[in-house]
Short mmCIF file of N, CA and C in Angstrom, two decimals:
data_model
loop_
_atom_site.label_atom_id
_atom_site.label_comp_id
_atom_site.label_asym_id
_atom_site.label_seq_id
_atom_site.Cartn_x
_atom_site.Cartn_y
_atom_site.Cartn_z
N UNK A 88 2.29 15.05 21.16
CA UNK A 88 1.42 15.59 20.14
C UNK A 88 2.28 16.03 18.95
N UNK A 89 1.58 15.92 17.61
CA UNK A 89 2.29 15.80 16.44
C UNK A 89 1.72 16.95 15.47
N UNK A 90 1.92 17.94 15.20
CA UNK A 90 1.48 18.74 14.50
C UNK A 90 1.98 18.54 12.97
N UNK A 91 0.91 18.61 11.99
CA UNK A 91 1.89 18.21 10.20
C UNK A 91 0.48 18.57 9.33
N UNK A 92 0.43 19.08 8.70
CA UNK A 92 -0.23 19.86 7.69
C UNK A 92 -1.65 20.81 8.38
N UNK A 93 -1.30 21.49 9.86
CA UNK A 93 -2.38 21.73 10.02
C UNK A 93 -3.42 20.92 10.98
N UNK A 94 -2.95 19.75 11.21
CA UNK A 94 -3.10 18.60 12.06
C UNK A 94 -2.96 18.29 12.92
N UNK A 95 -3.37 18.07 14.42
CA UNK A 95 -3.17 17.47 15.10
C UNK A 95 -2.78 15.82 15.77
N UNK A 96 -2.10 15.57 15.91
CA UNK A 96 -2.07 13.84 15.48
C UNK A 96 -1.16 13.53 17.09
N UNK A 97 -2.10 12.33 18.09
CA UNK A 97 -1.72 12.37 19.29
C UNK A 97 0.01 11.55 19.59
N UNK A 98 -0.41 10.85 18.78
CA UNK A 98 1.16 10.13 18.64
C UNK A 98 1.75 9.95 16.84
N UNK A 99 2.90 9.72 16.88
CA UNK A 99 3.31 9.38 15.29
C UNK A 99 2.63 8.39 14.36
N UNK A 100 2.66 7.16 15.42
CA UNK A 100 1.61 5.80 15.10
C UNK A 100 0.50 6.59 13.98
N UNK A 101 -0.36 7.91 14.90
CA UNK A 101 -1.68 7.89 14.33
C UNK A 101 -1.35 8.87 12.90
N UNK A 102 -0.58 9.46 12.85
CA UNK A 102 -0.41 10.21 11.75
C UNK A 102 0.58 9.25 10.15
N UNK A 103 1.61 8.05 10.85
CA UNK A 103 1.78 7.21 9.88
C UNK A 103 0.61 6.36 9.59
N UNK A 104 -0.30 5.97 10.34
CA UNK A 104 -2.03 5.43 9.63
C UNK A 104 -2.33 6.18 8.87
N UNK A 105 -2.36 7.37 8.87
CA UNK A 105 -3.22 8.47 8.52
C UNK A 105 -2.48 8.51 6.52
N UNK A 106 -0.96 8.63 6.65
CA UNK A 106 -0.30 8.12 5.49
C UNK A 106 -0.85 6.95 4.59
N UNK A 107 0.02 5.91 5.06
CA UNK A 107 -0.28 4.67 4.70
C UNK A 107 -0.97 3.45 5.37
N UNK A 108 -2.13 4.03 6.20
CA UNK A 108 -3.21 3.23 6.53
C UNK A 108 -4.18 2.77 5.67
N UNK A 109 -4.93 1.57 5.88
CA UNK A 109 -5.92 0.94 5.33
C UNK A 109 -5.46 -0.67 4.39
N UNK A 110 -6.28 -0.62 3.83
CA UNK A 110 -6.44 -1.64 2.94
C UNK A 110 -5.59 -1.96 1.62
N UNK A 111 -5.71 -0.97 0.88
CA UNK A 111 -5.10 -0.54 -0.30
C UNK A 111 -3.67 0.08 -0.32
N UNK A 112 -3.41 1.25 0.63
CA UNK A 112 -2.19 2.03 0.18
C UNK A 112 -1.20 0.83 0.31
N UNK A 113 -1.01 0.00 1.19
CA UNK A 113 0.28 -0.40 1.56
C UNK A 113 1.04 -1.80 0.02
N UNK A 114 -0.50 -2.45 -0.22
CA UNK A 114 -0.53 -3.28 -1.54
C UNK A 114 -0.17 -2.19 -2.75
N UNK A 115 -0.57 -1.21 -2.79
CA UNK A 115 -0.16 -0.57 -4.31
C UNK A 115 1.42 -0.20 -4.04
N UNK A 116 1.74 0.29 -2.65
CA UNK A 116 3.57 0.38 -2.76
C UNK A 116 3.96 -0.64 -2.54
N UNK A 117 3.70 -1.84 -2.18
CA UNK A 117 4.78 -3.25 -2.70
C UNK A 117 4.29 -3.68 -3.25
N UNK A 118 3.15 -3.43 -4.76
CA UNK A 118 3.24 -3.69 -6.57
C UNK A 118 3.83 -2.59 -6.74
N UNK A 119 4.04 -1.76 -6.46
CA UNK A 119 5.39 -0.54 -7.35
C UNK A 119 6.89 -0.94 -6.72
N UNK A 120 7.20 -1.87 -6.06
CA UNK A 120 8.60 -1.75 -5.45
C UNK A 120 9.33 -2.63 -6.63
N UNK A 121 8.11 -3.66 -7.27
CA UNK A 121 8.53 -4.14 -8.44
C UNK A 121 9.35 -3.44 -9.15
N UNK A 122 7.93 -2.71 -9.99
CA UNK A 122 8.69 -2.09 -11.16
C UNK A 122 7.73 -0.71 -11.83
N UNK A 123 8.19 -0.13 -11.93
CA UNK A 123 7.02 1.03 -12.68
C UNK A 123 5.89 0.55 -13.35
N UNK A 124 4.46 0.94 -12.95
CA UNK A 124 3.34 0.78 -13.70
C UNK A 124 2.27 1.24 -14.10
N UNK A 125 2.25 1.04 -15.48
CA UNK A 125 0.69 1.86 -15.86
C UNK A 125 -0.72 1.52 -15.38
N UNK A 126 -1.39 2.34 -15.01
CA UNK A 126 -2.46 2.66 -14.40
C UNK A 126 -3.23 0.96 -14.38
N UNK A 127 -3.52 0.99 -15.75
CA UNK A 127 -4.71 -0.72 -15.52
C UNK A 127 -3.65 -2.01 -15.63
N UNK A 128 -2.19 -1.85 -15.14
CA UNK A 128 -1.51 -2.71 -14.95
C UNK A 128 -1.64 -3.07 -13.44
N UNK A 129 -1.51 -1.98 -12.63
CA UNK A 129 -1.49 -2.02 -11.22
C UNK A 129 -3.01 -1.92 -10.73
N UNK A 130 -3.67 -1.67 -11.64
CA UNK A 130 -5.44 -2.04 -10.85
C UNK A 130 -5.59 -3.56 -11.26
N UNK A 131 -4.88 -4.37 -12.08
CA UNK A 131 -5.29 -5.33 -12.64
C UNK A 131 -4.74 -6.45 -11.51
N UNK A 132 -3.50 -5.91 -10.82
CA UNK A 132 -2.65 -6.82 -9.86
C UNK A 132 -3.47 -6.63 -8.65
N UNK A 133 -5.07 -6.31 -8.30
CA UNK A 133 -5.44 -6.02 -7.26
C UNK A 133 -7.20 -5.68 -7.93
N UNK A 134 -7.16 -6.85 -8.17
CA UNK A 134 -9.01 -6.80 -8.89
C UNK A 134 -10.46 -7.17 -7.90
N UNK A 135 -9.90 -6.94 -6.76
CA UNK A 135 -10.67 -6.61 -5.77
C UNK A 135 -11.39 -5.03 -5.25
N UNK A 136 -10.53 -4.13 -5.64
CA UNK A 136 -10.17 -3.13 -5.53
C UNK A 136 -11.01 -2.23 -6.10
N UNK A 137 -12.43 -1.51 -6.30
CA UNK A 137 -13.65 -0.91 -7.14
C UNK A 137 -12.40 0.27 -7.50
N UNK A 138 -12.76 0.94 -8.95
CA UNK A 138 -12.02 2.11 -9.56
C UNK A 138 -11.97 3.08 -8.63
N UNK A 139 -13.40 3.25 -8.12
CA UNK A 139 -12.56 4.58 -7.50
C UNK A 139 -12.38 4.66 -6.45
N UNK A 140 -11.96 3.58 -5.34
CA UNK A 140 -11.67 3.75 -4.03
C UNK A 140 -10.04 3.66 -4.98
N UNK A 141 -9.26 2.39 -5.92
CA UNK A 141 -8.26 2.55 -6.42
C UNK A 141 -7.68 3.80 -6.65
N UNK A 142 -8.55 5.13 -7.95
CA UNK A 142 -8.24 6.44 -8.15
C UNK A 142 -8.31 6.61 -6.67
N UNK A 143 -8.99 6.80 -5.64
CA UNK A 143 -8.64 7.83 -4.09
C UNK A 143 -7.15 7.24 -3.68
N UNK A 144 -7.07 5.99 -3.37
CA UNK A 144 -5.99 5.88 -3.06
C UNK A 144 -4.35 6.20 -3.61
N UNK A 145 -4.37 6.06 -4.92
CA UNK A 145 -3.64 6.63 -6.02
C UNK A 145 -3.51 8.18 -5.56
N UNK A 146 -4.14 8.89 -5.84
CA UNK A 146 -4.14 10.48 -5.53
C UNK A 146 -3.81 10.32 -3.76
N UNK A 147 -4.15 10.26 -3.14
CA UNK A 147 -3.76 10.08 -1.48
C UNK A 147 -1.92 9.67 -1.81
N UNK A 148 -2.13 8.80 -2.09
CA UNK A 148 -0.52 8.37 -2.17
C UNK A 148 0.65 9.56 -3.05
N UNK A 149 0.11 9.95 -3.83
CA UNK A 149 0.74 11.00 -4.80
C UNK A 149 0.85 12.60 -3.63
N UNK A 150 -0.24 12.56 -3.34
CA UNK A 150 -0.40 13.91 -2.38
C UNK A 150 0.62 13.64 -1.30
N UNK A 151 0.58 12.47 -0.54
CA UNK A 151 1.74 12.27 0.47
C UNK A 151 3.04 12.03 -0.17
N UNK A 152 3.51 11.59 -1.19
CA UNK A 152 4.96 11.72 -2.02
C UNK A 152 5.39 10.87 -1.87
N UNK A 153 4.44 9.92 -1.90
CA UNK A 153 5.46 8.52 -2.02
C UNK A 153 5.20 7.57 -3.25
N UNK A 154 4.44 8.27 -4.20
CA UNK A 154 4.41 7.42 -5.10
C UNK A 154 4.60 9.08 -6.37
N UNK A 155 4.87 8.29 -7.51
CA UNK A 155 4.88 9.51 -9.00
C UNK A 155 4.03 9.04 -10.17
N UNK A 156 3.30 9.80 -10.53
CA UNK A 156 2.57 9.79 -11.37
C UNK A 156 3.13 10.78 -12.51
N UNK A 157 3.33 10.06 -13.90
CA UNK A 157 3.96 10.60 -14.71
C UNK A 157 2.78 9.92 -16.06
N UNK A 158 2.40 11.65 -16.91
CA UNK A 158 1.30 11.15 -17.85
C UNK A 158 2.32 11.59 -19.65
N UNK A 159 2.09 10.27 -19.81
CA UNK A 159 2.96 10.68 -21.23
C UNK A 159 1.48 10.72 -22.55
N UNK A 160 2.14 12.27 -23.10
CA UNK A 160 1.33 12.61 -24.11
C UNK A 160 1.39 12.20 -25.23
N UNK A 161 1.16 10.94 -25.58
CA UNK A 161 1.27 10.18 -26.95
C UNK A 161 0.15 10.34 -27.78
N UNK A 162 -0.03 9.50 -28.83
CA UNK A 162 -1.56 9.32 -29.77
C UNK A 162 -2.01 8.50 -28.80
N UNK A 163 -1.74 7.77 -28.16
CA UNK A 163 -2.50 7.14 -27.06
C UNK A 163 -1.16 7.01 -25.48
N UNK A 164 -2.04 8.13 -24.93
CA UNK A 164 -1.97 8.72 -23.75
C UNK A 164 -1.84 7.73 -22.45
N UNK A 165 -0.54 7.58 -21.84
CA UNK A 165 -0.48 6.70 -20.88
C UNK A 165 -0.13 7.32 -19.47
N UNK A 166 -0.26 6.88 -18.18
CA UNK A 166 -0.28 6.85 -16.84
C UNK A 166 0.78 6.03 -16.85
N UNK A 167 1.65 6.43 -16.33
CA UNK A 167 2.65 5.48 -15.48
C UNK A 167 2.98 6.11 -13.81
N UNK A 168 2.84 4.87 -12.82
CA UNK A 168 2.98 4.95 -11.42
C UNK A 168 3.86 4.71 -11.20
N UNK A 169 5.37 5.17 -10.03
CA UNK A 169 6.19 4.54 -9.47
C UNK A 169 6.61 4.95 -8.40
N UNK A 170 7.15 4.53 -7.22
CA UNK A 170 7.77 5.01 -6.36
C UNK A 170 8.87 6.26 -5.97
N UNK A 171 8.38 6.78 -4.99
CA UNK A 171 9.72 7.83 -5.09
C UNK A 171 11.04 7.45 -3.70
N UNK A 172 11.46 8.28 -3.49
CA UNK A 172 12.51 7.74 -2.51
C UNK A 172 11.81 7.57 -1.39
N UNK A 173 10.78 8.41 -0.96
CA UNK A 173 10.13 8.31 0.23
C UNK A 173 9.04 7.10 0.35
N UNK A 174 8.68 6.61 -0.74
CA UNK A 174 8.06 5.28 -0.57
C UNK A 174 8.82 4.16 -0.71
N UNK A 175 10.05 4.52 -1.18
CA UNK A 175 10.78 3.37 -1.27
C UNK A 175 11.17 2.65 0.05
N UNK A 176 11.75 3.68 0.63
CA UNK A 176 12.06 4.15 2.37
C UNK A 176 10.65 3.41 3.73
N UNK A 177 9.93 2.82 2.43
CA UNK A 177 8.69 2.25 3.39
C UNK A 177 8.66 0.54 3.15
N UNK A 178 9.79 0.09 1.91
CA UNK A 178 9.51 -1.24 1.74
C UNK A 178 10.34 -2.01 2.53
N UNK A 179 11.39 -1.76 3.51
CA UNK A 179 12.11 -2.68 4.65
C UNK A 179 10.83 -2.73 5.39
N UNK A 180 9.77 -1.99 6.09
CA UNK A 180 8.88 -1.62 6.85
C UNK A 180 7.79 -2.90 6.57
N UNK A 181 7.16 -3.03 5.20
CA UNK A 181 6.42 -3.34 4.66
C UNK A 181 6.85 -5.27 4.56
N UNK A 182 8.17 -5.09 4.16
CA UNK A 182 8.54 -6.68 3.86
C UNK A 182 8.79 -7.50 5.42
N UNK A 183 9.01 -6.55 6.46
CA UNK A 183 8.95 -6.93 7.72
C UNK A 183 7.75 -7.64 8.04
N UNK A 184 6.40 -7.04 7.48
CA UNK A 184 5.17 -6.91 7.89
C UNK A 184 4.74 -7.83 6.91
N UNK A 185 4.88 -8.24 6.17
CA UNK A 185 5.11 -9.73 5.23
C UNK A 185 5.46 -10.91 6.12
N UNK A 186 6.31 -10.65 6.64
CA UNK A 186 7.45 -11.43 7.41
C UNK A 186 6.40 -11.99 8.16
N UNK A 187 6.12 -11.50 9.17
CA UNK A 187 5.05 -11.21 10.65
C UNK A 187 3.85 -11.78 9.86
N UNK A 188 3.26 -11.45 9.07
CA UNK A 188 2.07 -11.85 8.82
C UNK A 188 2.85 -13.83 8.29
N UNK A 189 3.38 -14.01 7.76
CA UNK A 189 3.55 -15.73 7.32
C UNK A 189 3.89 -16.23 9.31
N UNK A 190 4.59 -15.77 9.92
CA UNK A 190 5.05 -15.96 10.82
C UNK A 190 3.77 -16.28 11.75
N UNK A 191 2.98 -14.95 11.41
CA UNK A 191 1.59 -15.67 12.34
C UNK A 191 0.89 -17.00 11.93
N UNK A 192 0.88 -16.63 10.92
CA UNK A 192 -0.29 -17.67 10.10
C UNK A 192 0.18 -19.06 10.58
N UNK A 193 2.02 -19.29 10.69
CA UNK A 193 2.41 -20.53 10.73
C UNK A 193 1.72 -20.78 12.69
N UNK A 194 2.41 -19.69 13.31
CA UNK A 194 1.75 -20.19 14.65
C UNK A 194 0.49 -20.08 15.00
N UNK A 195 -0.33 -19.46 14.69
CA UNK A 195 -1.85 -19.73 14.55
C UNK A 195 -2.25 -21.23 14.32
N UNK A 196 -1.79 -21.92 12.77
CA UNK A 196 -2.12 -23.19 12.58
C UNK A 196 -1.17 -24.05 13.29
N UNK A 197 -0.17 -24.06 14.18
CA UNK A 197 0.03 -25.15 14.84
C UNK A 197 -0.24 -25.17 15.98
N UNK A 198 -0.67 -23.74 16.67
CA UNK A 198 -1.96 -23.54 17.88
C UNK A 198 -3.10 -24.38 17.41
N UNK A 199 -3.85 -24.51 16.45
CA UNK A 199 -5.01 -24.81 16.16
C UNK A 199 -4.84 -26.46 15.96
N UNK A 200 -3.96 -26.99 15.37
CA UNK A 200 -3.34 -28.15 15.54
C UNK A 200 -3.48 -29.11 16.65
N UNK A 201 -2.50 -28.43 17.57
CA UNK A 201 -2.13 -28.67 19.06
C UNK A 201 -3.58 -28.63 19.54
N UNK A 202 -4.24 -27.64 19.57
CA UNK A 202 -6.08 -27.93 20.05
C UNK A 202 -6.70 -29.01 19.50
N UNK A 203 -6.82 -29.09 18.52
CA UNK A 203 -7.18 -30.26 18.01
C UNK A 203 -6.72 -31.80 18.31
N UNK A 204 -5.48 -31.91 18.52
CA UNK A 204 -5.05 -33.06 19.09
C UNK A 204 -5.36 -33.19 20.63
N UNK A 205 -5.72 -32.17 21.15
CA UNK A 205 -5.99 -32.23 22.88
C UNK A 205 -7.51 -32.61 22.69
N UNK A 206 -8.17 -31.76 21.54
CA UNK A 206 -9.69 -31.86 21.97
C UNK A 206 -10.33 -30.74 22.57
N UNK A 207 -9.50 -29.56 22.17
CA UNK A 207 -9.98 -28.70 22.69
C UNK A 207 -10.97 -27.56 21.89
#
């Protein structure tokens, strides 16, 4: 058992979901491993994404410290997003999981292949 903000969490597994679980968080930190980006740069690399599940996830990510949000006060006022050390610290993790995902896909389709040539 894992105790962390008040939390109970039965194994680590469920409390790193709880971080960077879902859909979204893990795509917005490998478009920031790039390069620093302003707000409708990084919603634009992910236009699937409705505004404000994007804004929740943005703030979720900022609250856990792995991403920085820095607002520069110009005549026209910009958002810039980027990684901090602790999200950085998540992209060996992430490019693994890149890895694994092409890796399936390739043996999936030559399973499906191989069925096909049997007739199955």
């Amino acid at each position: 058992m894992i105790k962390f903000n008040h939390i109970e969490y039965n194994c680590a597994m469920e409390l790193t979901i709880e971080i960077i679980g879902g859909k979204w968080k893990p795509l917005i930190i490998w478009y920031l491993a790039e390069k620093t980006m302003r707000f409708c740069e990084l919603k634009r690399s992910m236009p699937h994404i409705t505004q404000k599940m994007f804004t929740q996830q943005l703030k979720a990510l900022e609250k856990s410290g792995l991403i920085k949000r820095v607002v520069y006060t110009e005549k026209s006022p910009k958002v810039e997003y980027s990684l901090t050390d602790v999200g950085k610290s998540l992209l060996p993790i992430l490019s693994t999981l890149c890895e694994w995902g092409v890796n399936y896909t390739r043996s999936v389709e030559s399973s499906d292949k191989v069925e096909a040539k049997i007739g199955l």
